[in-house]
Structure formats: C-alpha cells, structure tokens
Short mmCIF file of N, CA and C in Angstrom, two decimals:
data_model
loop_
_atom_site.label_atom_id
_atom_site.label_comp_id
_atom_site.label_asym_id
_atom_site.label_seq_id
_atom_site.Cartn_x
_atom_site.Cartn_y
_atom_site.Cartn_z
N UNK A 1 0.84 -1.17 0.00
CA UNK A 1 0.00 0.00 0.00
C UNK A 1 0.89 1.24 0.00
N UNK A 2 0.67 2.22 -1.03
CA UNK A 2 1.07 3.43 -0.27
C UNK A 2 0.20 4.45 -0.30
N UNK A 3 0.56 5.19 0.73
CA UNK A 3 -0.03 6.25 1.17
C UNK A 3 0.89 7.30 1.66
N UNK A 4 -0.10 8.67 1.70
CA UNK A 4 0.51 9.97 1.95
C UNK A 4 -0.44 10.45 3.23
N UNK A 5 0.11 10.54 4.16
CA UNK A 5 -1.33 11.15 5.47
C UNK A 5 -0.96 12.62 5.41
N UNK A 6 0.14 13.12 4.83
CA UNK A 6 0.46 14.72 5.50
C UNK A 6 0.32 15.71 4.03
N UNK A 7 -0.68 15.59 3.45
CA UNK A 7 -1.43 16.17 2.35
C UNK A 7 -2.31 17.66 3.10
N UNK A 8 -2.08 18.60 2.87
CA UNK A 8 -3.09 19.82 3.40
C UNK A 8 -4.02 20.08 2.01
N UNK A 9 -5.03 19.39 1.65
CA UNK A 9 -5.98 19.65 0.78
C UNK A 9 -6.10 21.27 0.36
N UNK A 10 -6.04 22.07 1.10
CA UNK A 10 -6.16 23.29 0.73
C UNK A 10 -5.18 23.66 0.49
N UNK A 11 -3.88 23.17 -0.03
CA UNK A 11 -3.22 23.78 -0.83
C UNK A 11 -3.05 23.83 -2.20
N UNK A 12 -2.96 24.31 -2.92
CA UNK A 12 -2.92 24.39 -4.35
C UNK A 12 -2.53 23.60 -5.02
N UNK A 13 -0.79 23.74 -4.65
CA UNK A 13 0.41 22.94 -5.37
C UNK A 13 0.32 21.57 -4.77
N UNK A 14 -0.86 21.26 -4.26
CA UNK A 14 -0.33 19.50 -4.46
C UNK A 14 -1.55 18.93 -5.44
N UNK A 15 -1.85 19.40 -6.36
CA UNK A 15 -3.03 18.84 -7.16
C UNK A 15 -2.49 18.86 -8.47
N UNK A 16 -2.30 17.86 -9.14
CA UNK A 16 -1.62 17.17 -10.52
C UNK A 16 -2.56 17.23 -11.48
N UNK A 17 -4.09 17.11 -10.85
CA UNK A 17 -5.26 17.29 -12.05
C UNK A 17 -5.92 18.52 -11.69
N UNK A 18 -6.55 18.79 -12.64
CA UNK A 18 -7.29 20.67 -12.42
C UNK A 18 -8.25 20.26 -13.64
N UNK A 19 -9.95 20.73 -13.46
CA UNK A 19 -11.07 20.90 -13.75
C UNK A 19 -11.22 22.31 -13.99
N UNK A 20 -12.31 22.83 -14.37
CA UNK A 20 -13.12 24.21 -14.00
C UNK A 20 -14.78 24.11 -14.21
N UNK A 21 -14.94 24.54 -13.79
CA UNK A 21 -16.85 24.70 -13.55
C UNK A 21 -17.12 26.03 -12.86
N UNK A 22 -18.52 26.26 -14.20
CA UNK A 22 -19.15 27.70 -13.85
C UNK A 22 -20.21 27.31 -12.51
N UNK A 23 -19.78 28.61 -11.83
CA UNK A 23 -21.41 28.46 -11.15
C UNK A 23 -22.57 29.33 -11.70
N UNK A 24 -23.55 28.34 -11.52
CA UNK A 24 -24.74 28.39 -12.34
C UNK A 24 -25.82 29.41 -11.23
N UNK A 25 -26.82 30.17 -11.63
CA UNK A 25 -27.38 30.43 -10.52
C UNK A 25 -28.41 29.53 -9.97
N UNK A 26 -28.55 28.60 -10.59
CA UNK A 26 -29.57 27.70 -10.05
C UNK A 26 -28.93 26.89 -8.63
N UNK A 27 -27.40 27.11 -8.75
CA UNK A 27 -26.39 26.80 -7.54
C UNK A 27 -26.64 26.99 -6.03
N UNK A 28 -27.49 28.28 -6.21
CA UNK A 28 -27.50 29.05 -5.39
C UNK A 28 -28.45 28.28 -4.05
N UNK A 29 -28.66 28.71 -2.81
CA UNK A 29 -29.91 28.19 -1.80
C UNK A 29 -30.46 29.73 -1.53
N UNK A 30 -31.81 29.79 -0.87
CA UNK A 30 -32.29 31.38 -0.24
C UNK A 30 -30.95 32.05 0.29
N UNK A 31 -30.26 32.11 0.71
CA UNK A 31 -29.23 32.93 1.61
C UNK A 31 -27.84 33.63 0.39
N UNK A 32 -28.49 32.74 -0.89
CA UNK A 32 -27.56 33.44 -2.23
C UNK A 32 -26.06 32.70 -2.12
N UNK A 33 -26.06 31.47 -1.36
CA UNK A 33 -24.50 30.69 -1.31
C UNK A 33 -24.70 29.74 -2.20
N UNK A 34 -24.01 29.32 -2.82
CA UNK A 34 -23.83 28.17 -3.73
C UNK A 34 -24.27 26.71 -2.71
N UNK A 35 -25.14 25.73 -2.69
CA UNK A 35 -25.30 25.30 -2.52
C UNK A 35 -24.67 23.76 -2.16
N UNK A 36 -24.75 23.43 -1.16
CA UNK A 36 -23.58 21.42 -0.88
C UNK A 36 -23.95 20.84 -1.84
N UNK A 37 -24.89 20.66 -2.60
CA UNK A 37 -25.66 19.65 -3.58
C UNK A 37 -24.18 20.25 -4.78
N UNK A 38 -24.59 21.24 -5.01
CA UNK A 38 -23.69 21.80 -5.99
C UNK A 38 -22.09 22.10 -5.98
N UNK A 39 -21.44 22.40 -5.09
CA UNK A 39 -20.53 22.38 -4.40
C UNK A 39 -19.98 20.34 -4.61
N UNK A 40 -20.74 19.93 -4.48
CA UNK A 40 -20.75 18.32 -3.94
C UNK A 40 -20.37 17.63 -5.83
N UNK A 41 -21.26 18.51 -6.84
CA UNK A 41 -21.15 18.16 -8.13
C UNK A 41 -19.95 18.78 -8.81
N UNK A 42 -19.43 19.70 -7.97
CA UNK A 42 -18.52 20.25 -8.67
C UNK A 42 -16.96 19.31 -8.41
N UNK A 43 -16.51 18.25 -7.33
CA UNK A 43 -16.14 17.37 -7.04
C UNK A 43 -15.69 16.48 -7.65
N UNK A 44 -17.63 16.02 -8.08
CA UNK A 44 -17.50 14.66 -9.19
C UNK A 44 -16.80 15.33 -10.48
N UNK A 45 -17.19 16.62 -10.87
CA UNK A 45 -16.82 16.96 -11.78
C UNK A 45 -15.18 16.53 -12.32
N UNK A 46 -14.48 16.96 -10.87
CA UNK A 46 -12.70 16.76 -10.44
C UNK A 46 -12.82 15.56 -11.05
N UNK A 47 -13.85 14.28 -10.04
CA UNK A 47 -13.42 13.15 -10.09
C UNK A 47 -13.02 12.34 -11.91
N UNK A 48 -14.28 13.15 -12.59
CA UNK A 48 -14.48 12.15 -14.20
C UNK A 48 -13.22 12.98 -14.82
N UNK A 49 -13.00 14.37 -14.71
CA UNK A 49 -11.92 13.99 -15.13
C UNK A 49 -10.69 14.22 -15.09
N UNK A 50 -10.41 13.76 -13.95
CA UNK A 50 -9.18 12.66 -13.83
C UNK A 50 -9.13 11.60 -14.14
N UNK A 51 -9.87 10.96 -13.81
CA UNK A 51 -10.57 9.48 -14.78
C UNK A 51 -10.45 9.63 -16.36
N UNK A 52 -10.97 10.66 -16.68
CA UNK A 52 -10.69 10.68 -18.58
C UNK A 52 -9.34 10.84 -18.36
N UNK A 53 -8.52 11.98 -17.73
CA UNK A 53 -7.06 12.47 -18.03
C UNK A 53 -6.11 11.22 -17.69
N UNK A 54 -6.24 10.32 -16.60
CA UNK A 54 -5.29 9.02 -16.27
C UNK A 54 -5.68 7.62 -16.59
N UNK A 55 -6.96 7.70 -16.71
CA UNK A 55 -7.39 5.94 -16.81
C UNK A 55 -8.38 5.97 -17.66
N UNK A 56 -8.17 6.75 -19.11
CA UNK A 56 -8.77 6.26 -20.01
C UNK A 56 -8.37 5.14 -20.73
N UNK A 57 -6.57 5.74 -20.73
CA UNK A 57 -6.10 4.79 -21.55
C UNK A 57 -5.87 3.55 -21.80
N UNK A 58 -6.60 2.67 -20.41
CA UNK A 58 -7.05 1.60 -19.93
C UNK A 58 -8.55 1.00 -20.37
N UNK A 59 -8.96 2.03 -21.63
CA UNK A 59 -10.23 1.09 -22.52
C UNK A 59 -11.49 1.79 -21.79
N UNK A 60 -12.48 1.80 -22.43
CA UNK A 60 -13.77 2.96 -21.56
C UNK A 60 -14.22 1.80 -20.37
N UNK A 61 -14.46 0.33 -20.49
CA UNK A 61 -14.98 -0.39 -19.32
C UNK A 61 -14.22 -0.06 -18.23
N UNK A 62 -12.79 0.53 -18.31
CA UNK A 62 -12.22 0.86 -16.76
C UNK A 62 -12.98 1.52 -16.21
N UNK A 63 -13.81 2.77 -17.14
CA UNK A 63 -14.88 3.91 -16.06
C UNK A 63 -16.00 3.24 -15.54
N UNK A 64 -16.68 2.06 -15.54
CA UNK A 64 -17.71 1.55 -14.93
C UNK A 64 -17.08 0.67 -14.05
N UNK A 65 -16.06 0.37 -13.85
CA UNK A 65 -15.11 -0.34 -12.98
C UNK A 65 -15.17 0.00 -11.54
N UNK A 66 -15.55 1.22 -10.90
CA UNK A 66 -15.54 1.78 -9.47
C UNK A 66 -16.75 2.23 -8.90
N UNK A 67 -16.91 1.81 -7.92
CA UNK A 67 -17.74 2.97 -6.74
C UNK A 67 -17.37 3.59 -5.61
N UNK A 68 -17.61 4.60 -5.39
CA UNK A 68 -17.53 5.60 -4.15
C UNK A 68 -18.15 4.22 -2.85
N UNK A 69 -17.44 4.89 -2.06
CA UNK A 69 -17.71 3.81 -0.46
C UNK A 69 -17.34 4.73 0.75
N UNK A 70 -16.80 5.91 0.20
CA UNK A 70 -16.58 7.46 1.36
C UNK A 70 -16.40 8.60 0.80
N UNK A 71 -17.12 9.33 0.92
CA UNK A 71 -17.49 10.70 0.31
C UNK A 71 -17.62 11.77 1.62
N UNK A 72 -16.24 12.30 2.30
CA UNK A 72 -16.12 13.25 3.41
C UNK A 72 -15.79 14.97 2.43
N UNK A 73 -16.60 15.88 3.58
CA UNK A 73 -16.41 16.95 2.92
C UNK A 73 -16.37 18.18 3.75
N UNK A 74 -15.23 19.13 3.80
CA UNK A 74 -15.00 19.99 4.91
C UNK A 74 -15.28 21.67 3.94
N UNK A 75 -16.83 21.94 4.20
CA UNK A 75 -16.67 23.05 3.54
C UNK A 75 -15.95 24.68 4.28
N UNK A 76 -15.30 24.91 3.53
CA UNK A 76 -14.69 26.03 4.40
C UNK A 76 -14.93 27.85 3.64
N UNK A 77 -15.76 27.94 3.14
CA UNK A 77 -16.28 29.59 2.68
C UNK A 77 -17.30 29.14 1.44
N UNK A 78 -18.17 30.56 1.90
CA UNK A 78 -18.76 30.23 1.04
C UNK A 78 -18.44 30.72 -0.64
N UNK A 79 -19.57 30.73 -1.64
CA UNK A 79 -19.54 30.58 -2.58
C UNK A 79 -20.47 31.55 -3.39
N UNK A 80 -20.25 32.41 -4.30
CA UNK A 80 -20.97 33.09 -4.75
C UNK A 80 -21.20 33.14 -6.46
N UNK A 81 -22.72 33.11 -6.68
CA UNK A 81 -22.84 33.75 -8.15
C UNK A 81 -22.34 35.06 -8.97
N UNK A 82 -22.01 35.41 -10.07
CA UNK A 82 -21.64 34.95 -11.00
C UNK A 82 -20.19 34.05 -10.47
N UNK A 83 -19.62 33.44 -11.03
CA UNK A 83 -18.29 32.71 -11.27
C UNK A 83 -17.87 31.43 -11.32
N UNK A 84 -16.62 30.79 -11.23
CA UNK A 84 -16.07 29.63 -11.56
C UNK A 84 -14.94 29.08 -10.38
N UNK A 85 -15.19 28.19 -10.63
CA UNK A 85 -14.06 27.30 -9.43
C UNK A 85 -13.48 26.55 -9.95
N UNK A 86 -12.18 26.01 -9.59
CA UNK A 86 -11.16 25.36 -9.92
C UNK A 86 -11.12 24.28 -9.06
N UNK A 87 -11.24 23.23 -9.82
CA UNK A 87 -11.40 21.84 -9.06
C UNK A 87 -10.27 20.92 -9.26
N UNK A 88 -9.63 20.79 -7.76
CA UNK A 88 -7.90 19.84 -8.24
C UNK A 88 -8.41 18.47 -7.35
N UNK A 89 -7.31 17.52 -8.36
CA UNK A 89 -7.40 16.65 -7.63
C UNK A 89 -6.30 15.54 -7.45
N UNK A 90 -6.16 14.65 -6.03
CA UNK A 90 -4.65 13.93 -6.22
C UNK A 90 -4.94 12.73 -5.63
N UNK A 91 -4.68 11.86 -5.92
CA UNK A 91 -4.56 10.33 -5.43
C UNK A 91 -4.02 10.69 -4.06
N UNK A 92 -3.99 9.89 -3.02
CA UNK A 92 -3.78 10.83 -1.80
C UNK A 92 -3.36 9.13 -1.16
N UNK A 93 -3.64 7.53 -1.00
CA UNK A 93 -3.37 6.54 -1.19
C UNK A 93 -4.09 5.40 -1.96
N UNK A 94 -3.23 4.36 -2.41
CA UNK A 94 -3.39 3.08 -3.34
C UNK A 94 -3.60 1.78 -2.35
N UNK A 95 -4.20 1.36 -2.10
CA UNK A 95 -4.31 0.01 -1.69
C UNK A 95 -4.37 -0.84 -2.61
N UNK A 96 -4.95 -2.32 -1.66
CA UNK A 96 -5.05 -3.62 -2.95
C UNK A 96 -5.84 -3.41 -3.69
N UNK A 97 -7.50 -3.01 -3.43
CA UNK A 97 -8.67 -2.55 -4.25
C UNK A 97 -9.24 -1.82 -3.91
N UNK A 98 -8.79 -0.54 -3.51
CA UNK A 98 -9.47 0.38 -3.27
C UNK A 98 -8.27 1.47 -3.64
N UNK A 99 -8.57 2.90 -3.99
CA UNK A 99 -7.70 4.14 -3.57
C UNK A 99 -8.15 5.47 -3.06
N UNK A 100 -7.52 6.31 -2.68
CA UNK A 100 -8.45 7.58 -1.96
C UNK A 100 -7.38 8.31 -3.02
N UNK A 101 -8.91 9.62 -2.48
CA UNK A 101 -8.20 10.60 -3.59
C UNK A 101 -9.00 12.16 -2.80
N UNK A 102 -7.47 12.90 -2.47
CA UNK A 102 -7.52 14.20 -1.88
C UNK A 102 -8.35 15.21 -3.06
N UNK A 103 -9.66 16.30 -2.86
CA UNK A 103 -9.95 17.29 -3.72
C UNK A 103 -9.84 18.05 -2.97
N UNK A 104 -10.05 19.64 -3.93
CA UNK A 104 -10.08 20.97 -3.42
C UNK A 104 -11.26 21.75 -4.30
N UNK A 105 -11.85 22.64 -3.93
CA UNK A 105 -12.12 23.51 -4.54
C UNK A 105 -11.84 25.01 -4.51
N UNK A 106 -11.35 25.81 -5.31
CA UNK A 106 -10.80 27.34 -5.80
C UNK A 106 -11.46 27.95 -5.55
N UNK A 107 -11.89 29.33 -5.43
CA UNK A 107 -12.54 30.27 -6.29
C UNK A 107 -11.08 31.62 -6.02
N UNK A 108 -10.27 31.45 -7.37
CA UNK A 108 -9.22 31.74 -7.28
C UNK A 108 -8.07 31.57 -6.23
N UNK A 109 -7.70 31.98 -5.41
CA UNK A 109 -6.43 31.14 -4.40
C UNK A 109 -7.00 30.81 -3.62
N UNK A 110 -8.44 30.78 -3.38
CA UNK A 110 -9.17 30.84 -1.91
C UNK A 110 -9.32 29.30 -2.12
N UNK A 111 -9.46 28.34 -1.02
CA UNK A 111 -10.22 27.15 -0.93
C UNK A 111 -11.46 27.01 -0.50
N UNK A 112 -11.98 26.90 -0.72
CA UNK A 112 -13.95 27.16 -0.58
C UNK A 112 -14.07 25.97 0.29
N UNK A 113 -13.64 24.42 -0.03
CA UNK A 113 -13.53 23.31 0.22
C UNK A 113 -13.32 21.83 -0.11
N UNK A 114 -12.80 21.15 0.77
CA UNK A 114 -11.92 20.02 0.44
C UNK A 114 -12.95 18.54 0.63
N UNK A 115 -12.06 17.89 0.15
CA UNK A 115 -13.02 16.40 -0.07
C UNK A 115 -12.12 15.02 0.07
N UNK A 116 -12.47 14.32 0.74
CA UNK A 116 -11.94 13.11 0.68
C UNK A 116 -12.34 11.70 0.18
N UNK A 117 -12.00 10.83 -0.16
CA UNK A 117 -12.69 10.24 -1.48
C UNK A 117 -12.31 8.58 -1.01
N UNK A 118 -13.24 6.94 -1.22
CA UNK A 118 -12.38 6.21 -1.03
C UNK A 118 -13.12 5.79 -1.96
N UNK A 119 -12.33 5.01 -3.02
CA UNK A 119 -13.03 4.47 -4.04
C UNK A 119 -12.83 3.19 -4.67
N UNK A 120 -13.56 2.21 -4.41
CA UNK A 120 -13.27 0.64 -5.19
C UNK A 120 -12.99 0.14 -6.38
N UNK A 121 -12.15 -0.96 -6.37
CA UNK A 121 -12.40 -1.23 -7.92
C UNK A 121 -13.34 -2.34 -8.23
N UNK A 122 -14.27 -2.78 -8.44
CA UNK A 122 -14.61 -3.83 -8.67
C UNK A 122 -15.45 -4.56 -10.03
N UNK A 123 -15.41 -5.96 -10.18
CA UNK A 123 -15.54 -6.26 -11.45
C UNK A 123 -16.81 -6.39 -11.49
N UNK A 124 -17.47 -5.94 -13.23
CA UNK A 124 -18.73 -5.49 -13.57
C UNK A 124 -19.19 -6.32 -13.80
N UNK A 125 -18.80 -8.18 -13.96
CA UNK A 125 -19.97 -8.79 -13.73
C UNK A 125 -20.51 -9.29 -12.28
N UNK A 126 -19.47 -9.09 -11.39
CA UNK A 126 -20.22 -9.71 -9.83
C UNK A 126 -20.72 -8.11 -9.03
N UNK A 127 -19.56 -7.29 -9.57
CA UNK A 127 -19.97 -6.01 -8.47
C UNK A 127 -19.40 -6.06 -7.27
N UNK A 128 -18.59 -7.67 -7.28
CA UNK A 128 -17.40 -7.31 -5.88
C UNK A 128 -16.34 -6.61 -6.17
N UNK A 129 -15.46 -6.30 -5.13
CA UNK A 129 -14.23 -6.00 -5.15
C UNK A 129 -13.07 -6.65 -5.62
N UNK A 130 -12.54 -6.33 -6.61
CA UNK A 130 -11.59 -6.78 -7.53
C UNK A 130 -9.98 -6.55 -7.10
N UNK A 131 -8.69 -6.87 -7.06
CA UNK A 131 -7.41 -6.27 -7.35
C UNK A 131 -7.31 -5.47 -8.32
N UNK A 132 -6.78 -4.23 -7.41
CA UNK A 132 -6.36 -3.19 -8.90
C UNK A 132 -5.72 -4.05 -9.83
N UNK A 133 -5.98 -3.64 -11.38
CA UNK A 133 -4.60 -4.42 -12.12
C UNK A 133 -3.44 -3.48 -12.01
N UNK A 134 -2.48 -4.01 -12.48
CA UNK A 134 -0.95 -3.62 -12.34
C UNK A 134 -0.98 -2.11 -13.20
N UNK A 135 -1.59 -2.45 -14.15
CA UNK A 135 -1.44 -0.96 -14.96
C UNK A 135 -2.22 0.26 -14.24
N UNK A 136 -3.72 0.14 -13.77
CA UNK A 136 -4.28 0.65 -12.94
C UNK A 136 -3.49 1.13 -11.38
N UNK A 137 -2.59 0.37 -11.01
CA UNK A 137 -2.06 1.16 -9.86
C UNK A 137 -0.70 1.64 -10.57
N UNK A 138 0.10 1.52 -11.44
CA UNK A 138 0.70 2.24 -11.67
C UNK A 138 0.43 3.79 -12.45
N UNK A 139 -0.53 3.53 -12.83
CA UNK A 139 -1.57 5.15 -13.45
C UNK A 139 -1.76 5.93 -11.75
N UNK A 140 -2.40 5.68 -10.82
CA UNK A 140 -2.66 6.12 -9.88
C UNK A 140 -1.39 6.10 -8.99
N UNK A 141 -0.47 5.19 -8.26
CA UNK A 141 0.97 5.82 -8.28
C UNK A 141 1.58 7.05 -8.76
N UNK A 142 1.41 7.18 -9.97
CA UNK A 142 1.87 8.21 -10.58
C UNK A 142 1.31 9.75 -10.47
N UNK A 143 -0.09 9.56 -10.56
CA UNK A 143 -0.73 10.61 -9.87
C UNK A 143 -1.05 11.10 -8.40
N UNK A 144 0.06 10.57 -7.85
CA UNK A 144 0.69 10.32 -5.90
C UNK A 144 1.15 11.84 -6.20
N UNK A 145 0.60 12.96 -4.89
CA UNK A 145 2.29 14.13 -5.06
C UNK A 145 3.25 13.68 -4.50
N UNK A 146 4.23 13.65 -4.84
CA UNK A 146 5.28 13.68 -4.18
C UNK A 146 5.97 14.26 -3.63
#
C-alpha cells in the first residue's frame, strides 16, 4: 500500500489534475451561497476527469469499474454567483482494491472546500471487489504528489 497522510488539501500545489466549472445560478440556496448539492457536483466533476485524463487509456470499461464507499467533505467559505471554481485533484493513497483521492475547490487562491474520497475497484460482472490491475495502480501511483 502506499499512502501519503500529511497532504493539506487546501493547498494548491499538491493537485496534478485541475477541472473548472461555472457556477450556475440555479447553484445558489435562499441565503444566495452556492449550494452542498452543488458544491458536492462540482467534485465529481474533479473526479471524471481525472478518470478521462489518467485511466482512459485503460479502454472505456475501466470507467464503470468503481464505486464511491466514502465521500467526506470539509466546507470552508462560502460561494458566490456569477463565477467559476477550480477543481484539483490527487490520489492521496493506493491500496489492494481500493484508492483515496484528496480534492479541493478554488474560487481563485481561496479554498472554498476540500473532499476526501475512497473508491473501489470492482468487477462489472459480480460487483465485488476486484485487485487493482498492475497498470491501474501504476496510473494512480503516478498521480501520488510527491
């Protein structure tokens, strides 16, 4: 297994993948903040693609290959209409079949909020938990900060 425990999500420079997403005003809740629902999509957004950017090249059935099994989320400011956020994201550790993966969200240097991620691999005809294959943890290895 490896792993990294001393990752500060809200920092910038440890995120290898970068997204962007508008906020929409439909984002918004009564109080005019961008909303957790939305906030929460802007995430997945990180998540697919990094998934297109590292483990496509592993054939499209790799993307039906995983599910979420921990979805933690520390929001830290809020969020306002018109604008855009910057969504990073980093493998954070690799196990046998599973890996986590550190996010952030921008709204320019600011961190709005961070996310922690644990995610399975498992095979699409039983739906259990599978061994990463070898190529699969070396794609995610690689997207480790170092």
């Amino acid at each position: 297994m490896v792993e990294d425990k001393h990752i500060d999500l809200a920092k910038q420079n440890i995120y290898p993948s970068w997204t962007n997403s508008t906020i929409r005003y439909s984002d918004l809740d009564p109080n005019g903040h961008v909303n957790n629902g939305a906030i929460n999509a802007f995430f997945e957004d990180g998540r697919v693609c990094f998934r297109n950017e590292h483990m496509l090249q592993l054939g499209d059935d790799i993307l039906t290959g995983f599910v979420l099994v921990k979805f933690s989320v520390n929001y830290l400011a809020p969020l306002f209409f018109p604008g855009s956020v910057d969504i990073g994201t980093v493998v954070t550790r690799v196990g046998r079949s599973s890996y986590n993966l550190g996010q952030g969200i921008f709204d320019g240097e600011k961190c709005v909020a961070t996310a922690e991620v644990v995610t399975v691999f498992i095979d699409a005809n039983t739906k259990k938990s599978q061994e990463l294959t070898h190529d699969l943890r070396t794609i995610l290895e690689r997207a480790m900060k170092v």
